[in-house]
Structures are given as structure tokens and as C-alpha cells.
Coordinates of C-alpha atoms in Angstrom, one line a residue:
Chain C
X1 CA 208.2 137.1 11.2
X2 CA 209.9 135.4 8.3
X3 CA 210.8 137.3 5.1
X4 CA 211.9 135.6 2.0
X5 CA 213.7 137.5 -0.8
X6 CA 213.9 136.0 -4.3
X7 CA 216.9 137.1 -6.3
X8 CA 217.6 136.8 -10.0
X9 CA 220.9 137.2 -12.0
X10 CA 220.7 139.2 -15.2
X11 CA 223.3 140.2 -17.8
X12 CA 225.1 143.5 -17.0
X13 CA 223.9 145.8 -19.8
X14 CA 226.7 148.2 -19.1
X15 CA 228.8 145.7 -21.1
X16 CA 228.3 144.7 -24.7
X17 CA 225.7 142.0 -25.1
X18 CA 226.6 139.0 -27.3
X19 CA 224.0 137.1 -29.3
X20 CA 224.5 133.3 -29.3
X21 CA 225.2 131.6 -32.7
X22 CA 221.6 130.5 -33.1
X23 CA 220.5 134.2 -33.2
X24 CA 217.6 133.7 -30.8
X25 CA 219.2 134.2 -27.4
X26 CA 222.0 135.9 -25.6
X27 CA 225.3 134.0 -25.2
X28 CA 225.2 133.8 -21.5
X29 CA 228.7 132.4 -21.3
X30 CA 230.0 135.7 -22.6
X31 CA 228.0 137.9 -20.3
X32 CA 228.9 139.3 -16.9
X33 CA 226.0 138.5 -14.7
X34 CA 224.8 140.9 -12.0
X35 CA 222.0 141.0 -9.5
X36 CA 218.8 142.4 -11.1
X37 CA 218.6 146.0 -9.9
X38 CA 215.1 145.8 -8.5
X39 CA 216.0 142.6 -6.7
X40 CA 218.8 144.5 -5.0
X41 CA 216.1 146.9 -3.8
X42 CA 213.9 144.0 -2.7
X43 CA 216.8 142.8 -0.6
X44 CA 217.4 146.2 0.9
X45 CA 213.7 146.6 1.8
X46 CA 213.8 143.2 3.5
X47 CA 216.9 144.2 5.5
X48 CA 215.2 147.4 6.6
X49 CA 212.2 145.4 7.8
X50 CA 214.4 142.9 9.5
X51 CA 216.1 145.8 11.4
X52 CA 212.7 147.2 12.4
X53 CA 211.0 143.9 13.4
X54 CA 213.7 141.4 14.1
X55 CA 212.5 139.2 11.3
X56 CA 214.3 136.2 10.0
X57 CA 215.5 136.8 6.5
X58 CA 216.0 134.1 3.9
X59 CA 217.3 134.7 0.5
X60 CA 216.6 132.3 -2.4
X61 CA 217.9 132.3 -6.0
X62 CA 217.9 129.9 -8.9
X63 CA 221.5 128.9 -9.7
X64 CA 223.2 131.1 -12.3
X65 CA 226.6 132.5 -13.0
X66 CA 227.8 134.8 -10.2
X67 CA 224.9 133.9 -8.0
X68 CA 227.2 132.8 -5.2
X69 CA 228.6 136.3 -5.1
X70 CA 225.1 137.8 -4.8
X71 CA 224.2 135.3 -2.0
X72 CA 227.4 135.9 0.0
X73 CA 226.8 139.6 -0.4
X74 CA 223.3 139.2 0.9
X75 CA 224.6 137.3 3.9
X76 CA 227.2 140.0 4.5
X77 CA 224.5 142.5 4.5
X78 CA 222.5 140.6 7.1
X79 CA 220.5 137.7 5.5
X80 CA 220.2 134.8 8.0
X81 CA 220.0 132.1 5.5
X82 CA 221.0 131.9 1.8
X83 CA 220.0 129.2 -0.6
X84 CA 220.2 128.4 -4.3
X85 CA 218.2 126.0 -6.4
X86 CA 220.5 123.7 -8.4
X87 CA 219.9 121.2 -11.1
X88 CA 218.0 123.2 -13.7
X89 CA 219.3 124.1 -17.1
X90 CA 220.8 127.6 -17.6
X91 CA 218.5 130.1 -19.1
X92 CA 215.2 129.2 -17.5
X93 CA 212.4 131.5 -18.7
X94 CA 210.8 133.7 -16.1
X95 CA 207.7 131.4 -15.9
X96 CA 209.9 128.4 -15.5
X97 CA 211.9 130.1 -12.8
X98 CA 208.8 131.2 -11.0
X99 CA 207.5 127.6 -11.0
X100 CA 210.9 126.3 -9.7
X101 CA 211.0 129.0 -7.0
X102 CA 207.4 128.3 -5.9
X103 CA 207.9 124.6 -5.7
X104 CA 211.0 125.0 -3.6
X105 CA 209.3 127.5 -1.3
X106 CA 206.5 125.1 -0.8
X107 CA 208.6 121.9 -0.3
X108 CA 212.0 122.8 1.1
X109 CA 212.1 122.5 4.9
X110 CA 212.2 125.8 6.7
X111 CA 211.0 128.1 3.9
X112 CA 207.4 127.9 5.0
X113 CA 205.7 129.4 6.8
X114 CA 206.6 132.8 5.4
X115 CA 205.0 136.1 6.1
X116 CA 206.3 138.2 3.3
X117 CA 208.0 137.4 0.0
X118 CA 209.8 140.2 -1.7
X119 CA 211.3 140.3 -5.2
X120 CA 212.1 142.8 -7.8
X121 CA 209.1 144.2 -9.7
X122 CA 210.5 143.4 -13.1
X123 CA 213.9 142.2 -14.6
X124 CA 215.3 143.3 -17.9
X125 CA 214.8 139.8 -19.3
X126 CA 211.3 139.1 -18.0
X127 CA 210.1 138.4 -21.6
X128 CA 207.4 135.9 -20.6
X129 CA 206.0 137.2 -17.4
X130 CA 207.0 138.5 -14.0
X131 CA 208.2 136.5 -11.0
X132 CA 206.2 138.1 -8.3
X133 CA 202.7 137.6 -9.5
X134 CA 203.5 134.1 -10.8
X135 CA 204.9 133.0 -7.4
X136 CA 201.9 134.7 -5.6
X137 CA 199.5 132.7 -7.8
X138 CA 201.3 129.5 -7.3
X139 CA 201.4 129.9 -3.5
X140 CA 197.8 131.3 -3.4
X141 CA 199.0 134.6 -1.8
X142 CA 197.9 138.2 -2.6
X143 CA 200.2 140.2 -4.9
X144 CA 201.0 143.8 -5.4
X145 CA 203.8 145.3 -7.5
X146 CA 205.7 148.6 -8.0
X147 CA 206.2 148.9 -4.3
X148 CA 208.4 151.6 -2.8
X149 CA 207.8 151.3 0.9
X150 CA 206.5 148.8 3.4
X151 CA 205.4 149.1 7.0
X152 CA 204.5 145.9 8.9
X153 CA 201.9 145.5 11.6
X154 CA 203.0 142.3 13.1
X155 CA 200.0 142.2 15.6
X156 CA 197.4 142.1 12.8
X157 CA 199.4 140.2 10.2
X158 CA 199.1 143.1 7.8
X159 CA 201.4 145.3 5.8
X160 CA 201.0 148.8 4.6
X161 CA 202.6 149.1 1.2
X162 CA 203.2 152.1 -1.0
X163 CA 202.7 151.5 -4.7
X164 CA 203.8 154.0 -7.4
X165 CA 201.4 155.2 -10.0
X166 CA 202.0 157.6 -12.9
X167 CA 202.8 161.3 -12.4
X168 CA 204.3 160.9 -9.0
X169 CA 201.1 159.7 -7.4
X170 CA 201.4 156.9 -4.9
X171 CA 198.8 154.6 -3.4
X172 CA 198.8 153.3 0.2
X173 CA 197.5 149.7 0.4
X174 CA 196.6 147.5 3.3
X175 CA 197.7 144.0 2.6
X176 CA 196.9 140.8 4.5
X177 CA 199.9 138.6 5.1
X178 CA 201.4 136.4 3.9
X179 CA 201.8 138.2 0.6
X180 CA 204.1 138.6 -2.4
X181 CA 205.3 142.2 -3.2
X182 CA 207.2 143.3 -6.3
X183 CA 209.6 145.9 -5.2
X184 CA 210.4 148.9 -7.5
X185 CA 212.6 150.7 -5.1
X186 CA 213.5 150.3 -1.4
X187 CA 212.9 153.1 1.0
X188 CA 216.7 153.7 1.0
X189 CA 219.3 153.0 -1.6
X190 CA 220.8 149.5 -1.4
X191 CA 223.5 149.6 1.2
X192 CA 227.2 149.3 0.5
X193 CA 228.9 146.3 2.1
X194 CA 232.7 146.3 2.3
X195 CA 234.5 143.6 0.2
X196 CA 236.2 142.4 3.4
X197 CA 232.8 141.6 4.9
X198 CA 231.8 139.7 1.8
X199 CA 235.0 137.7 2.0
X200 CA 234.4 137.0 5.6
X201 CA 230.9 135.7 4.7
X202 CA 232.5 133.4 2.0
X203 CA 234.5 131.8 4.8
X204 CA 231.7 131.5 7.4
X205 CA 228.4 131.3 5.6
X206 CA 227.2 128.1 3.8
X207 CA 225.1 128.5 0.7
X208 CA 222.5 125.8 1.0
X209 CA 221.5 123.9 -2.1
X210 CA 218.0 122.8 -3.0
X211 CA 217.4 120.5 -5.9
X212 CA 214.9 121.3 -8.6
X213 CA 212.0 119.2 -7.7
X214 CA 210.3 118.7 -11.0
X215 CA 210.8 119.5 -14.6
X216 CA 210.1 123.2 -15.2
X217 CA 208.1 123.0 -18.4
X218 CA 205.0 124.2 -16.6
X219 CA 202.7 122.6 -19.1
X220 CA 202.4 125.7 -21.3
X221 CA 204.0 126.4 -24.7
X222 CA 207.2 128.4 -24.4
X223 CA 207.6 131.7 -26.1
X224 CA 209.0 131.3 -29.6
X225 CA 211.9 133.7 -30.1
X226 CA 212.5 133.9 -33.8
X227 CA 215.4 136.4 -33.8
X228 CA 217.4 138.4 -31.3
X229 CA 219.6 141.3 -32.3
X230 CA 221.4 144.4 -31.0
X231 CA 219.0 147.3 -30.9
X232 CA 221.1 149.6 -33.1
X233 CA 220.2 153.2 -33.0
X234 CA 217.8 153.5 -35.9
X235 CA 219.5 156.5 -37.4
X236 CA 217.1 158.8 -35.5
X237 CA 219.8 160.9 -33.9
X238 CA 222.2 163.0 -36.0
X239 CA 225.5 162.2 -34.3
X240 CA 227.9 165.0 -33.6
X241 CA 231.5 163.8 -33.8
X242 CA 234.7 165.3 -32.6
X243 CA 236.4 166.5 -29.4
X244 CA 234.2 168.0 -26.6
X245 CA 235.0 171.5 -27.9
X246 CA 234.0 170.7 -31.5
X247 CA 230.7 168.9 -30.6
X248 CA 229.9 171.6 -28.0
X249 CA 230.4 174.4 -30.6
X250 CA 228.2 172.5 -33.1
X251 CA 225.5 172.0 -30.6
X252 CA 225.5 175.6 -29.6
X253 CA 225.0 176.5 -33.3
X254 CA 222.1 174.1 -33.5
X255 CA 220.5 175.5 -30.3
X256 CA 221.0 179.1 -31.4
X257 CA 219.5 178.2 -34.8
X258 CA 216.4 176.9 -33.0
X259 CA 216.0 180.1 -31.0
X260 CA 217.0 178.4 -27.7
X261 CA 219.4 181.2 -26.8
Chain E
X12 CA 185.1 137.8 -28.7
X13 CA 186.3 134.6 -30.4
X14 CA 188.6 135.6 -33.2
X15 CA 188.8 139.2 -32.0
X16 CA 191.8 141.3 -31.1
X17 CA 191.2 142.6 -27.6
X18 CA 192.8 145.5 -25.7
X19 CA 192.6 145.8 -21.9
X20 CA 191.5 149.4 -21.4
X21 CA 193.0 150.7 -18.1
X22 CA 191.0 153.3 -16.2
X23 CA 192.5 155.0 -13.3
X24 CA 191.0 157.7 -11.2
X25 CA 188.1 158.2 -13.6
X26 CA 190.1 158.4 -16.8
X27 CA 191.3 156.2 -19.6
X28 CA 195.1 156.2 -19.6
X29 CA 197.3 157.5 -22.5
X30 CA 198.9 154.1 -22.7
X31 CA 195.5 152.6 -23.4
X32 CA 195.0 154.8 -26.4
X33 CA 198.5 154.0 -27.6
X34 CA 197.7 150.3 -27.2
X35 CA 194.4 150.6 -28.9
X36 CA 196.0 152.3 -31.9
X37 CA 198.4 149.3 -32.2
X38 CA 195.5 146.9 -31.7
X39 CA 193.5 148.7 -34.4
X40 CA 196.4 148.1 -36.9
X41 CA 196.8 144.5 -35.9
X42 CA 193.0 143.8 -36.2
X43 CA 192.8 145.5 -39.6
X44 CA 195.7 143.4 -40.9
X45 CA 194.1 140.2 -39.6
X46 CA 190.6 141.3 -40.8
X47 CA 189.4 140.8 -37.3
X48 CA 187.2 143.0 -35.1
X49 CA 188.9 145.1 -32.3
X50 CA 187.3 144.8 -28.9
X51 CA 188.2 147.0 -25.9
X52 CA 187.7 145.4 -22.5
X53 CA 187.0 147.9 -19.7
X54 CA 186.7 146.9 -16.1
X55 CA 185.6 149.3 -13.4
X56 CA 182.8 150.3 -11.0
X57 CA 180.3 152.8 -12.3
X58 CA 182.8 153.6 -15.1
X59 CA 180.5 152.9 -18.1
X60 CA 180.7 156.5 -19.1
X61 CA 184.2 156.0 -20.2
X62 CA 183.3 153.5 -23.0
X63 CA 182.6 156.4 -25.4
X64 CA 186.3 157.3 -25.5
X65 CA 187.2 153.8 -26.7
X66 CA 185.6 154.5 -30.1
X67 CA 188.6 153.3 -32.1
X68 CA 187.4 149.8 -31.2
X69 CA 184.6 148.1 -33.0
X70 CA 183.0 147.1 -29.7
X71 CA 183.5 147.4 -26.0
X72 CA 183.0 144.8 -23.3
X73 CA 182.3 146.5 -20.0
X74 CA 182.6 144.6 -16.7
X75 CA 181.2 146.4 -13.7
X76 CA 182.0 145.2 -10.2
X77 CA 182.7 146.9 -6.9
X78 CA 186.0 145.0 -6.6
X79 CA 187.1 146.4 -10.0
X80 CA 186.9 150.0 -8.9
X81 CA 190.7 149.9 -8.6
X82 CA 193.0 147.9 -10.9
X83 CA 194.4 145.2 -8.8
X84 CA 196.3 142.6 -11.0
X85 CA 194.8 139.4 -9.5
X86 CA 191.3 140.7 -9.4
X87 CA 191.4 142.1 -13.0
X88 CA 193.1 138.9 -14.2
X89 CA 190.3 136.8 -12.6
X90 CA 187.7 138.9 -14.4
X91 CA 189.5 138.6 -17.8
X92 CA 189.9 134.9 -17.4
X93 CA 186.2 134.5 -16.8
X94 CA 185.5 136.4 -20.0
X95 CA 187.7 134.1 -21.9
X96 CA 186.4 130.8 -20.6
X97 CA 184.0 130.4 -23.5
X98 CA 185.2 132.9 -26.1
X99 CA 188.9 133.1 -26.8
X100 CA 190.2 136.1 -28.7
X101 CA 193.1 135.9 -31.1
X102 CA 195.1 138.3 -28.9
X103 CA 194.9 140.3 -25.7
X104 CA 197.0 143.4 -25.6
X105 CA 197.7 144.9 -22.1
X106 CA 199.5 148.2 -21.5
X107 CA 202.8 147.7 -19.6
X108 CA 202.3 150.5 -17.1
X109 CA 202.4 151.1 -13.3
X110 CA 198.6 150.6 -13.4
X111 CA 198.3 147.3 -15.2
X112 CA 201.7 145.6 -14.7
X113 CA 201.2 142.0 -13.8
X114 CA 197.7 141.5 -15.3
X115 CA 199.0 140.0 -18.6
X116 CA 201.3 137.7 -16.7
X117 CA 198.5 136.4 -14.5
X118 CA 196.0 136.0 -17.4
X119 CA 198.6 134.0 -19.4
X120 CA 199.5 131.8 -16.4
X121 CA 195.8 131.1 -15.5
X122 CA 194.9 130.3 -19.1
X123 CA 198.0 128.3 -19.7
X124 CA 199.1 130.3 -22.7
X125 CA 202.4 132.2 -23.4
X126 CA 202.9 135.8 -22.4
X127 CA 205.1 138.1 -24.4
X128 CA 206.2 141.3 -22.6
X129 CA 208.1 144.3 -23.7
X130 CA 206.3 144.6 -27.1
X131 CA 206.9 147.9 -29.0
X132 CA 205.3 146.6 -32.2
X133 CA 203.3 143.7 -33.5
X134 CA 203.5 142.7 -37.2
X135 CA 201.3 140.2 -39.1
X136 CA 203.4 137.7 -41.1
X137 CA 201.6 135.0 -43.1
X138 CA 198.5 135.5 -40.9
X139 CA 200.5 135.0 -37.7
X140 CA 201.5 137.6 -35.1
X141 CA 205.1 138.5 -34.6
X142 CA 206.0 140.8 -31.6
X143 CA 208.9 143.1 -31.7
X144 CA 210.2 143.2 -28.1
X145 CA 212.7 145.7 -26.6
X146 CA 214.6 143.9 -23.8
X147 CA 217.7 144.3 -21.6
X148 CA 217.1 148.0 -20.9
X149 CA 216.5 148.7 -24.6
X150 CA 219.8 147.2 -25.9
X151 CA 218.3 144.1 -27.5
X152 CA 215.4 143.7 -29.9
X153 CA 213.7 140.3 -30.1
X154 CA 211.2 139.1 -32.7
X155 CA 208.9 136.7 -31.0
X156 CA 206.2 134.5 -32.6
X157 CA 203.0 135.2 -30.8
X158 CA 201.0 132.1 -30.3
X159 CA 198.4 131.2 -27.8
X160 CA 194.7 131.1 -27.3
X161 CA 194.8 134.1 -26.9
X162 CA 198.3 135.5 -27.5
X163 CA 198.8 137.7 -24.4
X164 CA 201.0 140.7 -25.2
X165 CA 202.4 143.3 -22.8
X166 CA 202.8 146.6 -24.7
X167 CA 205.3 149.3 -23.9
X168 CA 204.0 152.8 -23.7
X169 CA 204.7 154.8 -26.8
X170 CA 204.1 151.9 -29.3
X171 CA 201.8 154.3 -31.3
X172 CA 200.7 157.9 -30.8
X173 CA 197.9 158.1 -28.3
X174 CA 195.8 160.4 -30.6
X175 CA 195.6 157.6 -33.1
X176 CA 193.8 155.4 -30.6
X177 CA 191.6 158.1 -29.0
X178 CA 188.3 158.5 -30.9
X179 CA 185.2 159.6 -29.1
X180 CA 182.1 157.9 -30.5
X181 CA 179.3 155.6 -29.6
X182 CA 180.3 151.9 -30.0
X183 CA 178.3 148.7 -29.3
X184 CA 178.8 147.8 -25.7
X185 CA 178.3 144.4 -24.1
X186 CA 177.9 144.4 -20.3
X187 CA 179.5 141.3 -18.9
X188 CA 179.1 139.9 -15.5
X189 CA 181.8 138.2 -13.5
X190 CA 181.9 136.5 -10.1
X191 CA 184.8 137.8 -8.0
X192 CA 185.9 136.6 -4.6
X193 CA 186.3 139.4 -2.0
X194 CA 189.2 138.0 0.0
X195 CA 189.8 141.5 1.5
X196 CA 193.5 140.7 1.0
X197 CA 194.4 144.0 -0.6
X198 CA 192.7 147.3 0.0
X199 CA 193.5 150.7 -1.2
X200 CA 193.6 153.0 1.8
X201 CA 194.3 156.3 0.0
X202 CA 196.1 158.0 -2.8
X203 CA 199.1 160.2 -1.9
X204 CA 199.5 163.2 -4.2
X205 CA 203.0 164.1 -5.2
X206 CA 204.7 166.8 -3.1
X207 CA 205.1 170.0 -5.0
X208 CA 208.7 170.4 -6.1
X209 CA 210.6 173.6 -5.9
X210 CA 210.3 173.8 -9.7
X211 CA 207.4 172.7 -11.9
X212 CA 209.3 170.7 -14.5
X213 CA 206.2 170.4 -16.8
X214 CA 206.4 174.1 -17.4
X215 CA 210.1 174.3 -18.1
X216 CA 211.3 175.1 -21.7
X217 CA 214.6 173.5 -21.0
X218 CA 215.4 170.4 -19.0
X219 CA 218.8 168.9 -18.3
X220 CA 218.4 165.3 -17.3
X221 CA 221.0 163.2 -15.6
X222 CA 221.3 159.4 -15.4
X223 CA 223.6 156.8 -14.1
X224 CA 226.4 158.2 -16.3
X225 CA 226.8 161.2 -14.0
X226 CA 228.5 158.7 -11.8
X227 CA 228.4 160.5 -8.5
X228 CA 226.2 163.0 -6.6
X229 CA 229.1 165.4 -6.5
X230 CA 228.9 165.7 -10.3
X231 CA 225.4 167.0 -10.2
X232 CA 226.7 170.5 -10.0
X233 CA 228.0 170.2 -13.5
X234 CA 224.5 169.5 -14.8
X235 CA 223.1 172.3 -12.7
X236 CA 225.6 174.8 -14.2
X237 CA 224.5 173.7 -17.7
X238 CA 220.8 174.0 -16.8
X239 CA 221.5 177.5 -15.4
X240 CA 223.3 178.5 -18.5
X241 CA 220.4 177.3 -20.7
X242 CA 217.8 178.8 -18.4
X243 CA 216.3 175.4 -17.4
X244 CA 216.1 173.0 -14.6
X245 CA 217.8 169.7 -13.7
X246 CA 215.8 166.4 -13.6
X247 CA 216.8 162.7 -13.5
X248 CA 216.1 159.2 -14.5
X249 CA 215.1 156.5 -12.0
X250 CA 218.6 155.4 -10.8
X251 CA 219.5 158.9 -9.8
X252 CA 216.3 159.3 -7.8
X253 CA 216.7 155.9 -6.2
X254 CA 220.2 156.9 -5.1
X255 CA 218.7 159.9 -3.4
X256 CA 220.7 162.3 -5.5
X257 CA 217.6 164.2 -6.7
X258 CA 214.2 164.3 -5.1
X259 CA 211.2 162.3 -6.4
X260 CA 209.7 165.5 -7.7
X261 CA 212.5 165.6 -10.3
X262 CA 212.0 162.1 -11.7
X263 CA 211.0 161.8 -15.4
X264 CA 209.5 158.6 -16.7
X265 CA 207.0 155.9 -16.0
X266 CA 206.7 156.6 -12.3
X267 CA 207.6 160.2 -12.5
X268 CA 206.6 163.1 -14.7
X269 CA 205.8 163.3 -18.4
X270 CA 207.4 166.4 -19.9
X271 CA 207.4 168.1 -23.3
X272 CA 210.0 170.9 -23.1
X273 CA 211.5 172.7 -26.1
X274 CA 214.9 171.2 -25.2
X275 CA 215.7 168.0 -23.3
X276 CA 219.4 167.3 -22.7
X277 CA 219.9 163.7 -21.6
X278 CA 223.2 163.2 -19.9
X279 CA 224.4 159.7 -19.2
X280 CA 220.9 158.3 -19.6
X281 CA 220.7 154.9 -21.4
X282 CA 217.2 155.4 -22.7
X283 CA 215.3 152.5 -21.1
X284 CA 211.7 152.5 -22.2
X285 CA 210.6 153.5 -18.7
X286 CA 212.4 156.8 -19.0
X287 CA 211.6 157.4 -22.7
X288 CA 208.0 157.2 -21.8
X289 CA 208.3 160.5 -19.9
X290 CA 210.3 162.6 -22.3
X291 CA 209.7 161.4 -25.9
X292 CA 207.4 164.3 -26.6
X293 CA 210.2 166.9 -26.2
X294 CA 210.6 169.2 -29.2
X295 CA 214.4 168.7 -29.3
X296 CA 216.3 165.9 -27.6
X297 CA 220.0 166.0 -27.3
X298 CA 221.7 162.9 -25.8
X299 CA 225.3 162.5 -24.5
X300 CA 226.3 158.9 -23.7
X301 CA 229.5 156.9 -23.7
X302 CA 227.8 153.9 -25.2
X303 CA 227.3 154.3 -29.0
X304 CA 224.6 151.6 -28.8
X305 CA 222.6 153.3 -26.0
X306 CA 218.9 153.3 -27.0
X307 CA 218.6 156.9 -26.1
X308 CA 220.0 157.7 -29.5
X309 CA 216.9 156.1 -31.0
X310 CA 214.8 158.9 -29.6
X311 CA 217.3 161.8 -29.6
X312 CA 217.5 164.2 -32.4
X313 CA 221.2 164.9 -31.8
X314 CA 223.7 162.5 -30.2
X315 CA 227.1 162.8 -28.8
X316 CA 229.1 159.7 -27.9
X317 CA 231.4 160.6 -25.0
X318 CA 231.8 160.9 -21.3
X319 CA 229.3 163.4 -19.9
X320 CA 231.9 164.6 -17.5
X321 CA 234.3 165.6 -20.3
X322 CA 231.5 167.2 -22.4
X323 CA 229.6 169.0 -19.7
X324 CA 232.1 171.7 -18.6
X325 CA 233.0 172.6 -22.2
X326 CA 229.4 172.7 -23.3
X327 CA 228.4 174.9 -20.4
X328 CA 231.2 177.4 -20.9
X329 CA 230.3 177.7 -24.6
X330 CA 226.7 178.2 -23.8
X331 CA 227.6 180.8 -21.2
X332 CA 229.8 182.6 -23.7
X333 CA 227.1 182.6 -26.4
X334 CA 224.6 183.9 -23.9
X335 CA 226.9 186.7 -22.9
X336 CA 227.5 187.5 -26.5
X337 CA 223.8 187.6 -27.3
X338 CA 222.9 189.8 -24.4

């Protein structure tokens, strides 16, 4: 059983986001990059499956700021092999990244055969598509997204996956392997790994580098971002200002005025 | 369909989704501005009875196939691509929901045209489409030129009121045939209904919702005290549920419940579109967030910029004092 997890770095939206001077993209040099949240869950789900089935776990990412930290953290958590794809320009679109990942999976020694490819269902910057279905199509594998649980049946090369639907309904699917699944949430919260263990991984684990194999233009016209700006609150909310006691008193008046007491 | 604006109508468990009606309302506006017909595309198996509810469109293309009984992204994309082989619409709008997520991506990739996700609005400028996209958890808005043959646009729920896109009437229907491969790669085994929670959140007048800003499970008690003082219940956004701090039955948003209480207090919730989808219909929304740019303030009626842990105890004690005074 070989499980491959695809990771993506995204800007940390807890911090202020800076627009580049051209006004059509984020200034990635100014942003703190973190692992995409749903990718973190994809990694956790893979680790749970590895623990249950003794699978080999490979983690692959396109090179980006802070990606080494994410890969060393993955190794510290239990990934057997960590690899990054180097040689592409920063700021690949999602479709370009999917092409680069797919080509690497198909061509790089030791990545195939793979039984299961997991990645986050959607990243906050997936403007021109989603990684999981794109990679699935490129590799001619079945795809299902918004997954919150997986059970493997190694003897029949199938997986039982739980997909979320609206209103708390879930669907249980039988999926023939190999397959690509877009993870919404792992069965358990992503595990904590002590910094000391990550530092140890930095000393003992080697991040393998794969070169981008071809240009990533993909043969399709790129999306044309005309303008990017901070999404300022549109004046919808009336802001209550002051110390907690002041704003709380004002809010109580508002709620009382609306008959909510 | 050449020259038309098309909307993918998602049907799930025998019903057209709210997000479909919202997308149809937006599609209607776009089509009217372009002077183009609006076509709804419905896929399913024995679902033809649903076309009548797509009456905001000028016409419906219905594709019936056993493999389309459930919406599986690759199968639906294969059907749509076949429809577009000879007749290319100007635009295809696909709701960005748990039901249809991935379909637009696959259609765009297979047709070799761009895809634009995260659209909350589409404008027509000089005869060309411009999408307004909400990215990065709602903190950035991008204007994106929508080109393509067709332009494939993923539409956030809430782009327009659903009632504007829900008209029951007879419309011309074209039955289209497609050839789909039954690879038996993905099969729905069963639906799992949500476990009944201890509280029916959809019937609560007051909800106190917590997000990542609550910081720690141990702080949930502060929210519970406010909820108790207000006579309501505690619920949460996705990160809080994923951390296991609240059960799934308390989740509000895309994968959870849609609620319309009289009062919704959002504590430390950024306001990502996935959460807003589930609570935007509340009569009164109050948001507390330390980030003055948090998109939750776009949907809230009253906002407080501050640390929820500072605000909560003071607010709770004042609410309790008022309650005591009133009673």
C-alpha cells in the first residue's frame, strides 16, 4: 500500500495580506506562508491509514516559501519520504501546479505505483480549479472530494470513503483504487508534533528534489486577473467602538430594543 | 446552446438545491445584460419532473442517464463536455457546493478553457464578462476577466437570493443523450443521516457561534455562559468542529446546518463564505473579531473589533444583569 499526499503552501490569512505593486496578485514575498489547512488534514488522514495498514507514505509538494518546514514536519509526523518539485516560477496557478504534480508523479522514480493520492479538497487561492480532480484526470484515476473519513480494504483494492453533503448528511462511497480523494477533514484533528522532533527530522531526513519536467503552461489560456484588492467591510456592519464595557452596554441596549430580552 | 448563458442545475435527493436557484438568478441577470438566452442544464435519472422548477431559465436541457442519478464530478463533467462538443455556450455557471464541487474544474480542463472559482458576482463590461471573486478566506476580492469557450465560473452560494431564481413554470425542454462509461470506480453505498444533536439549532431564536478566535476548548464555557444568559445555544464554524471542541451536530455552514435565528452572535469567526452560507439569513447578526478587516463584518449588522475573550465576560454579565432587572 503506497499513499501519496500532495501539499500546498498558502498565505497565512491571519496576517495582513499585501497586494503586489501591479495590483493583480498578492505580494508573496511579504506573506508568511503556511500549509493549506485541508492539506494538513489530508496528511493526518494518510498518517491514520499508515498506522492502520502499514502503508508507505510519500509527501510531495511544489517548491514554495516555508515548504521545507512543512515537509520536515510531515517527516516528523511519520512520512517515509518527502519530496519537493523545484525549478518552477513562484506563483503557479492551481492548474499549472496540478500539471506539474501529475507529471512528477508519473515520471519520478518510486512515486508510482500509488494506491491512494490524498490532498486538501480546496485551498484558499484555488482560483482556477482544484488540485485533486485535475490530478485525477491527468493520471486517469477516479476522484471524489469533500471526504471526512476513509477505510481501506487492501484485499479488494477498494476504499470506503465518507463524503460530506449539506445539512450534516454524509454519503458512504465504495471507490476502486488507485484513486484521488480531496480531503475536507481527517477523522481526527491534525496531530501536534513537538518542535524538537521537527528539528531532529531536519538533521536526519533528506528532502528529495524533483525537477519540473516541462513548462507548465498546460496549453490553455490563463485566468486574467484585472484587479486584486483587500475585501474591506462594505459598511454593512455598524461598528460599536470603545472598551468592552462600553460596547457591551451599547449592544445590550440594541438587543433590548429589538425585544431580545 | 451556442451563445447562451448556461447554469448547471444540481439536483440532490430529488430536489433542486438552493444554490442552484441562487446561481440561476445570477445567470438570469448576466444573460439579460448580454441579450442572450439562459439555459439550465439538469442531469439525473428519472428527474425530468424537476425541470418545471427551473422556470427562470428560457430553456432547459435535460440529460437522463442511470450513471447521473448521483452527482459524481467526473461523470457529470463527461456529460457536460459531450453537450458542449458542438455547441459552446458563452458561459457555464456551476454552484460551488458540496454537491457539485469539482465539476467546473473538470469541464474547464477537458475543454481546455479557463475556470474561475470563488465568484460572488458577474458583471458585464463592454460586452465582456468580469467575475468578482472572493478569495483567501474572504479577505481578498479579485476582478477576473472571464474568457473562454465557454467561460466556466464557479459561483459561491449566496450570490443572489434563491427566491429570485426559483420560478415554477413550463419551459421548453430538450432531452439530450450522452454516452457515459460505467467504470464502476465510484459507487454510492448509502446516505448517512445526521445524528440528532441534543439541541435543534434550527429552532433556536438565539445562537452564539464560536470560531477559531475562541483559541482554546477551555474557553468554550465563556460562550456557553453568554448563550445561557441570552436563552440560546452554542454552535461553531468548521475549525472548531474539526478540532473536536464541538460535535458535528453543532456545525453551521456549507457542510453543516443552515440557520435563521432572531440573533446570531459570531465570536472569533472570520466569515469565510463556507460559514456565511449557513447563517446569512439570521435576523440580527452581531460579530466580534480582533481583525477589523474580517469579512464577517460584511454580513453582520453590528460589529465589535476586539478580543472575544475580553468582550465575552463583560457582555455576559451585562446581559445577565439586564435579564435580572427585566424579570
